[in-house]
Amino acid sequence: MTEETKHESWAGKIDLYLDGELDARQMKDLEGHLRECPACAGEVLRRLQWKRAIHSAGQRYSPDRSLRERVEKDIFPRKAAWWHWRPAFAATAALLLLLAGARMVQLEMHPHTQHAIQESMLVSELVDSHISTLASANPVDVVSTDRHNVKPWFAGKIPFTFDLPDLQGSPFELVGGRVSYLDQTPGAQLLFRVRKHQISVFIFQARAVHSDLVERQAVDAQSFHLESWKRDGLQYFAISDVAPGDLRALADLLKK
Amino acid sequence: MCVSEERSATGSFEQLALPLFSHLYNFAHWLAQNREEAEDLVQETYAKALKGFSSFEAGTNFKAWMFRILRNTFLNSRTGLKGVAIHLDLPDDDPALPAEQRTPETILLDRASEQIVQEAIGELAVPYREVLLLCEVEEMSYQEIASTLAIPVGTVMSRLSRARRALREAVRQKLNGGSPGPKA
């Protein structure tokens, strides 16, 4: 077999190689050829980029929550049975809220005080999530600096979608993301890096967040800074120990 | 099947089937190109799968089995019959597409937004769209795809190769603002 024929034979196997369809021996032989053949190595890179682009673009559609509920109700009635008890749960929750409200009145708590406590609890919860993320050996569940990998990863895991800006030319780098919870509501936690600092950006559905921190800055007692804003029905919280200016710059990028 | 056995079967079906929900919906929407129809397809797929779960052979590929049910349901739908009938006569090995122009692919991909790639996928004929999505998005092996689509592995390979070339050509046409080339 001439060198040219050999080359053509390997070039015809590149898709099989990238699709994981070659056996171990063939894979080793092809990798040997790739080390010596810049043309085939370039072709592998080109096709790999296409595979990534199609993989990302192909994860386009997410089911509505109502469809999942319908299927669960029709197909798995046992699992969905608790829905039938929703009115009872709602009534119990309302009663508890009423009792809590009565207690507040009883203590003659000033509305501003209540509000400050609520706000402080929210900030503490976010700071705790941020700190525990940084302390974790695996801070994120999807590790990628590519927004086209991180965003689709959340499809089906959280009940909404969001936009991620192109960070090229900015000092910020996307580290990855994970699912986070606030008041038992799922949302996205994105981790960004700027110099040696990490920034968590939490995104939740605005209607699920009971807070007046809609568009403002706050400083936690532990010297963490927080920026929050609302956009397209989503509530964003950016939290970090970076300088407030850096936090604001990332917030501005995300608002674009 | 006694009640307890039936419950246990439903339980294991639920454990196997629910994690596939988003994947099945995405695939259904790509096939039907319509939200309502995709929702109907998914609901019908789950109903049929539960009914036929006793015939599912343990140890075989459950994901391929679910996707096969969904795909067969789609083929029997009005959109499915229409979509496939047009392309049934397409030869799998015929290199009917023009040779690719040697535009640097990295430049092409840098310019192509996700939306353009999505549009191009949506414009592929169903037999090519489905094989491409099962390989690239669902990351199924050729054998799993062959089992899902009930076609030989060789046909999977040739359709995949054609689908990829057609997609690259379609993206290139869109970026150049030209008329689309021959559809795969």
PDB file of C-alpha atoms in Angstrom, chain B:
ATOM      1  CA  MET B   1     -49.519 -10.076  36.307  1.00  0.00           C
ATOM      2  CA  CYS B   2     -50.614  -9.554  39.910  1.00  0.00           C
ATOM      3  CA  VAL B   3     -51.074  -6.086  41.371  1.00  0.00           C
ATOM      4  CA  SER B   4     -47.745  -6.045  43.228  1.00  0.00           C
ATOM      5  CA  GLU B   5     -45.883  -7.212  40.086  1.00  0.00           C
ATOM      6  CA  GLU B   6     -47.675  -4.589  38.053  1.00  0.00           C
ATOM      7  CA  ARG B   7     -46.708  -1.894  40.548  1.00  0.00           C
ATOM      8  CA  SER B   8     -43.116  -3.031  40.541  1.00  0.00           C
ATOM      9  CA  ALA B   9     -43.036  -3.009  36.716  1.00  0.00           C
ATOM     10  CA  THR B  10     -44.500   0.496  36.671  1.00  0.00           C
ATOM     11  CA  GLY B  11     -41.930   1.535  39.257  1.00  0.00           C
ATOM     12  CA  SER B  12     -38.980   0.293  37.240  1.00  0.00           C
ATOM     13  CA  PHE B  13     -40.462   1.713  34.035  1.00  0.00           C
ATOM     14  CA  GLU B  14     -40.756   5.059  35.761  1.00  0.00           C
ATOM     15  CA  GLN B  15     -37.133   4.892  36.935  1.00  0.00           C
ATOM     16  CA  LEU B  16     -35.912   4.055  33.446  1.00  0.00           C
ATOM     17  CA  ALA B  17     -38.231   6.261  31.421  1.00  0.00           C
ATOM     18  CA  LEU B  18     -38.462   9.553  33.287  1.00  0.00           C
ATOM     19  CA  PRO B  19     -34.773  10.531  32.939  1.00  0.00           C
ATOM     20  CA  LEU B  20     -35.262  10.334  29.158  1.00  0.00           C
ATOM     21  CA  PHE B  21     -38.111  12.831  29.177  1.00  0.00           C
ATOM     22  CA  SER B  22     -36.193  15.928  28.026  1.00  0.00           C
ATOM     23  CA  HIS B  23     -34.210  13.922  25.462  1.00  0.00           C
ATOM     24  CA  LEU B  24     -37.347  12.404  23.964  1.00  0.00           C
ATOM     25  CA  TYR B  25     -39.059  15.763  23.831  1.00  0.00           C
ATOM     26  CA  ASN B  26     -36.106  17.437  22.114  1.00  0.00           C
ATOM     27  CA  PHE B  27     -35.977  14.641  19.516  1.00  0.00           C
ATOM     28  CA  ALA B  28     -39.757  14.740  19.019  1.00  0.00           C
ATOM     29  CA  HIS B  29     -39.718  18.487  18.481  1.00  0.00           C
ATOM     30  CA  TRP B  30     -36.898  18.196  15.947  1.00  0.00           C
ATOM     31  CA  LEU B  31     -38.863  15.538  14.059  1.00  0.00           C
ATOM     32  CA  ALA B  32     -42.269  17.217  14.165  1.00  0.00           C
ATOM     33  CA  GLN B  33     -40.969  20.820  14.043  1.00  0.00           C
ATOM     34  CA  ASN B  34     -44.019  21.766  16.075  1.00  0.00           C
ATOM     35  CA  ARG B  35     -44.542  22.041  19.835  1.00  0.00           C
ATOM     36  CA  GLU B  36     -48.087  20.659  20.045  1.00  0.00           C
ATOM     37  CA  GLU B  37     -47.289  17.701  17.854  1.00  0.00           C
ATOM     38  CA  ALA B  38     -44.072  17.015  19.781  1.00  0.00           C
ATOM     39  CA  GLU B  39     -46.040  17.014  23.037  1.00  0.00           C
ATOM     40  CA  ASP B  40     -48.561  14.550  21.603  1.00  0.00           C
ATOM     41  CA  LEU B  41     -45.725  12.348  20.376  1.00  0.00           C
ATOM     42  CA  VAL B  42     -44.073  12.249  23.786  1.00  0.00           C
ATOM     43  CA  GLN B  43     -47.329  11.488  25.586  1.00  0.00           C
ATOM     44  CA  GLU B  44     -48.200   8.737  23.146  1.00  0.00           C
ATOM     45  CA  THR B  45     -44.689   7.315  23.361  1.00  0.00           C
ATOM     46  CA  TYR B  46     -44.870   7.020  27.135  1.00  0.00           C
ATOM     47  CA  ALA B  47     -48.330   5.457  26.972  1.00  0.00           C
ATOM     48  CA  LYS B  48     -47.235   2.895  24.367  1.00  0.00           C
ATOM     49  CA  ALA B  49     -43.985   2.157  26.163  1.00  0.00           C
ATOM     50  CA  LEU B  50     -45.737   1.513  29.474  1.00  0.00           C
ATOM     51  CA  LYS B  51     -48.229  -0.756  27.754  1.00  0.00           C
ATOM     52  CA  GLY B  52     -45.474  -2.696  26.006  1.00  0.00           C
ATOM     53  CA  PHE B  53     -42.968  -2.646  28.865  1.00  0.00           C
ATOM     54  CA  SER B  54     -43.537  -6.332  29.588  1.00  0.00           C
ATOM     55  CA  SER B  55     -42.181  -7.089  26.099  1.00  0.00           C
ATOM     56  CA  PHE B  56     -39.017  -5.082  26.705  1.00  0.00           C
ATOM     57  CA  GLU B  57     -36.104  -7.463  27.093  1.00  0.00           C
ATOM     58  CA  ALA B  58     -34.122  -6.709  30.230  1.00  0.00           C
ATOM     59  CA  GLY B  59     -30.468  -6.145  29.431  1.00  0.00           C
ATOM     60  CA  THR B  60     -31.175  -4.637  26.023  1.00  0.00           C
ATOM     61  CA  ASN B  61     -30.929  -0.911  25.365  1.00  0.00           C
ATOM     62  CA  PHE B  62     -33.888   0.856  26.961  1.00  0.00           C
ATOM     63  CA  LYS B  63     -33.018   4.256  25.524  1.00  0.00           C
ATOM     64  CA  ALA B  64     -32.921   2.886  21.971  1.00  0.00           C
ATOM     65  CA  TRP B  65     -36.213   1.100  22.670  1.00  0.00           C
ATOM     66  CA  MET B  66     -37.931   4.331  23.800  1.00  0.00           C
ATOM     67  CA  PHE B  67     -36.551   6.321  20.883  1.00  0.00           C
ATOM     68  CA  ARG B  68     -37.711   3.597  18.493  1.00  0.00           C
ATOM     69  CA  ILE B  69     -41.258   3.826  19.864  1.00  0.00           C
ATOM     70  CA  LEU B  70     -41.203   7.607  19.533  1.00  0.00           C
ATOM     71  CA  ARG B  71     -39.810   7.479  16.018  1.00  0.00           C
ATOM     72  CA  ASN B  72     -42.371   4.864  14.902  1.00  0.00           C
ATOM     73  CA  THR B  73     -45.139   6.947  16.418  1.00  0.00           C
ATOM     74  CA  PHE B  74     -43.853   9.935  14.470  1.00  0.00           C
ATOM     75  CA  LEU B  75     -43.667   7.942  11.220  1.00  0.00           C
ATOM     76  CA  ASN B  76     -47.315   6.997  11.615  1.00  0.00           C
ATOM     77  CA  SER B  77     -48.355  10.583  12.195  1.00  0.00           C
ATOM     78  CA  ARG B  78     -49.466  12.793   9.341  1.00  0.00           C
ATOM     79  CA  THR B  79     -46.278  14.877   9.439  1.00  0.00           C
ATOM     80  CA  GLY B  80     -44.145  11.751   9.610  1.00  0.00           C
ATOM     81  CA  LEU B  81     -45.822  10.083   6.642  1.00  0.00           C
ATOM     82  CA  LYS B  82     -45.438  13.252   4.619  1.00  0.00           C
ATOM     83  CA  GLY B  83     -41.835  13.890   5.675  1.00  0.00           C
ATOM     84  CA  VAL B  84     -40.541  10.433   4.931  1.00  0.00           C
ATOM     85  CA  ALA B  85     -42.582   9.736   1.784  1.00  0.00           C
ATOM     86  CA  ILE B  86     -40.814  12.525  -0.045  1.00  0.00           C
ATOM     87  CA  HIS B  87     -37.384  11.117   0.712  1.00  0.00           C
ATOM     88  CA  LEU B  88     -37.955   7.370   0.588  1.00  0.00           C
ATOM     89  CA  ASP B  89     -36.319   7.103  -2.814  1.00  0.00           C
ATOM     90  CA  LEU B  90     -33.080   8.774  -1.720  1.00  0.00           C
ATOM     91  CA  PRO B  91     -30.178   6.410  -2.258  1.00  0.00           C
ATOM     92  CA  ASP B  92     -27.996   6.083   0.821  1.00  0.00           C
ATOM     93  CA  ASP B  93     -24.706   5.800  -0.995  1.00  0.00           C
ATOM     94  CA  ASP B  94     -25.232   8.222  -3.815  1.00  0.00           C
ATOM     95  CA  PRO B  95     -22.744  11.084  -3.488  1.00  0.00           C
ATOM     96  CA  ALA B  96     -25.210  13.516  -5.026  1.00  0.00           C
ATOM     97  CA  LEU B  97     -23.917  16.528  -3.136  1.00  0.00           C
ATOM     98  CA  PRO B  98     -21.377  18.754  -4.769  1.00  0.00           C
ATOM     99  CA  ALA B  99     -17.830  18.428  -3.520  1.00  0.00           C
ATOM    100  CA  GLU B 100     -17.230  20.698  -0.541  1.00  0.00           C
ATOM    101  CA  GLN B 101     -15.521  23.916  -1.285  1.00  0.00           C
ATOM    102  CA  ARG B 102     -12.263  24.310   0.570  1.00  0.00           C
ATOM    103  CA  THR B 103     -13.322  27.215   2.746  1.00  0.00           C
ATOM    104  CA  PRO B 104     -11.430  26.985   6.060  1.00  0.00           C
ATOM    105  CA  GLU B 105     -13.936  25.309   8.343  1.00  0.00           C
ATOM    106  CA  THR B 106     -12.791  27.053  11.446  1.00  0.00           C
ATOM    107  CA  ILE B 107     -13.630  30.404   9.885  1.00  0.00           C
ATOM    108  CA  LEU B 108     -16.971  29.049   8.745  1.00  0.00           C
ATOM    109  CA  LEU B 109     -17.868  27.768  12.200  1.00  0.00           C
ATOM    110  CA  ASP B 110     -16.704  30.936  13.903  1.00  0.00           C
ATOM    111  CA  ARG B 111     -19.079  32.887  11.715  1.00  0.00           C
ATOM    112  CA  ALA B 112     -21.963  30.472  12.069  1.00  0.00           C
ATOM    113  CA  SER B 113     -24.183  31.248  14.998  1.00  0.00           C
ATOM    114  CA  GLU B 114     -25.968  28.489  16.860  1.00  0.00           C
ATOM    115  CA  GLN B 115     -29.174  29.674  15.222  1.00  0.00           C
ATOM    116  CA  ILE B 116     -27.805  29.104  11.727  1.00  0.00           C
ATOM    117  CA  VAL B 117     -26.703  25.576  12.623  1.00  0.00           C
ATOM    118  CA  GLN B 118     -30.148  24.939  14.117  1.00  0.00           C
ATOM    119  CA  GLU B 119     -31.886  26.203  11.000  1.00  0.00           C
ATOM    120  CA  ALA B 120     -29.683  23.998   8.845  1.00  0.00           C
ATOM    121  CA  ILE B 121     -30.436  20.923  10.979  1.00  0.00           C
ATOM    122  CA  GLY B 122     -34.154  21.683  10.749  1.00  0.00           C
ATOM    123  CA  GLU B 123     -33.947  21.829   6.961  1.00  0.00           C
ATOM    124  CA  LEU B 124     -32.339  18.396   6.592  1.00  0.00           C
ATOM    125  CA  ALA B 125     -34.635  15.659   5.360  1.00  0.00           C
ATOM    126  CA  VAL B 126     -36.025  13.550   8.212  1.00  0.00           C
ATOM    127  CA  PRO B 127     -33.871  10.424   7.560  1.00  0.00           C
ATOM    128  CA  TYR B 128     -30.729  12.548   7.778  1.00  0.00           C
ATOM    129  CA  ARG B 129     -31.902  14.802  10.589  1.00  0.00           C
ATOM    130  CA  GLU B 130     -32.782  11.860  12.828  1.00  0.00           C
ATOM    131  CA  VAL B 131     -29.534   9.974  12.269  1.00  0.00           C
ATOM    132  CA  LEU B 132     -27.493  13.124  12.900  1.00  0.00           C
ATOM    133  CA  LEU B 133     -29.351  13.975  16.115  1.00  0.00           C
ATOM    134  CA  LEU B 134     -29.156  10.445  17.497  1.00  0.00           C
ATOM    135  CA  CYS B 135     -25.402  10.405  16.886  1.00  0.00           C
ATOM    136  CA  GLU B 136     -24.388  13.937  17.840  1.00  0.00           C
ATOM    137  CA  VAL B 137     -26.940  14.936  20.467  1.00  0.00           C
ATOM    138  CA  GLU B 138     -27.944  11.593  21.984  1.00  0.00           C
ATOM    139  CA  GLU B 139     -24.422  10.225  21.473  1.00  0.00           C
ATOM    140  CA  MET B 140     -25.746   6.797  20.518  1.00  0.00           C
ATOM    141  CA  SER B 141     -23.413   4.211  18.990  1.00  0.00           C
ATOM    142  CA  TYR B 142     -23.978   3.174  15.385  1.00  0.00           C
ATOM    143  CA  GLN B 143     -25.441  -0.100  16.648  1.00  0.00           C
ATOM    144  CA  GLU B 144     -27.905   1.746  18.900  1.00  0.00           C
ATOM    145  CA  ILE B 145     -28.903   4.031  16.038  1.00  0.00           C
ATOM    146  CA  ALA B 146     -29.348   1.035  13.753  1.00  0.00           C
ATOM    147  CA  SER B 147     -31.559  -0.580  16.372  1.00  0.00           C
ATOM    148  CA  THR B 148     -33.580   2.611  16.901  1.00  0.00           C
ATOM    149  CA  LEU B 149     -34.145   3.253  13.201  1.00  0.00           C
ATOM    150  CA  ALA B 150     -34.371  -0.432  12.193  1.00  0.00           C
ATOM    151  CA  ILE B 151     -31.735  -0.040   9.476  1.00  0.00           C
ATOM    152  CA  PRO B 152     -28.363  -1.773   8.946  1.00  0.00           C
ATOM    153  CA  VAL B 153     -25.250  -0.265  10.534  1.00  0.00           C
ATOM    154  CA  GLY B 154     -23.824   0.371   7.054  1.00  0.00           C
ATOM    155  CA  THR B 155     -26.837   2.521   6.222  1.00  0.00           C
ATOM    156  CA  VAL B 156     -26.355   4.445   9.470  1.00  0.00           C
ATOM    157  CA  MET B 157     -22.794   5.219   8.426  1.00  0.00           C
ATOM    158  CA  SER B 158     -23.653   6.347   4.915  1.00  0.00           C
ATOM    159  CA  ARG B 159     -26.625   8.451   6.041  1.00  0.00           C
ATOM    160  CA  LEU B 160     -24.537  10.048   8.748  1.00  0.00           C
ATOM    161  CA  SER B 161     -21.783  10.933   6.334  1.00  0.00           C
ATOM    162  CA  ARG B 162     -24.314  12.440   3.932  1.00  0.00           C
ATOM    163  CA  ALA B 163     -26.106  14.315   6.681  1.00  0.00           C
ATOM    164  CA  ARG B 164     -22.862  15.878   7.863  1.00  0.00           C
ATOM    165  CA  ARG B 165     -21.865  16.995   4.406  1.00  0.00           C
ATOM    166  CA  ALA B 166     -25.335  18.367   3.731  1.00  0.00           C
ATOM    167  CA  LEU B 167     -25.303  20.288   6.990  1.00  0.00           C
ATOM    168  CA  ARG B 168     -21.914  21.857   6.304  1.00  0.00           C
ATOM    169  CA  GLU B 169     -23.061  22.800   2.830  1.00  0.00           C
ATOM    170  CA  ALA B 170     -26.314  24.300   4.146  1.00  0.00           C
ATOM    171  CA  VAL B 171     -24.457  26.379   6.746  1.00  0.00           C
ATOM    172  CA  ARG B 172     -22.048  27.571   4.087  1.00  0.00           C
ATOM    173  CA  GLN B 173     -24.942  28.565   1.802  1.00  0.00           C
ATOM    174  CA  LYS B 174     -26.622  30.474   4.604  1.00  0.00           C
ATOM    175  CA  LEU B 175     -23.448  32.360   5.429  1.00  0.00           C
ATOM    176  CA  ASN B 176     -22.867  33.195   1.798  1.00  0.00           C
ATOM    177  CA  GLY B 177     -26.493  34.270   1.472  1.00  0.00           C
ATOM    178  CA  GLY B 178     -26.889  31.963  -1.521  1.00  0.00           C
ATOM    179  CA  SER B 179     -29.691  29.638  -2.466  1.00  0.00           C
ATOM    180  CA  PRO B 180     -29.625  26.312  -0.677  1.00  0.00           C
ATOM    181  CA  GLY B 181     -27.867  23.447  -2.396  1.00  0.00           C
ATOM    182  CA  PRO B 182     -29.501  20.089  -2.993  1.00  0.00           C
ATOM    183  CA  LYS B 183     -31.219  18.816   0.127  1.00  0.00           C
ATOM    184  CA  ALA B 184     -29.939  15.569   1.499  1.00  0.00           C
TER     185      ALA B 184
END
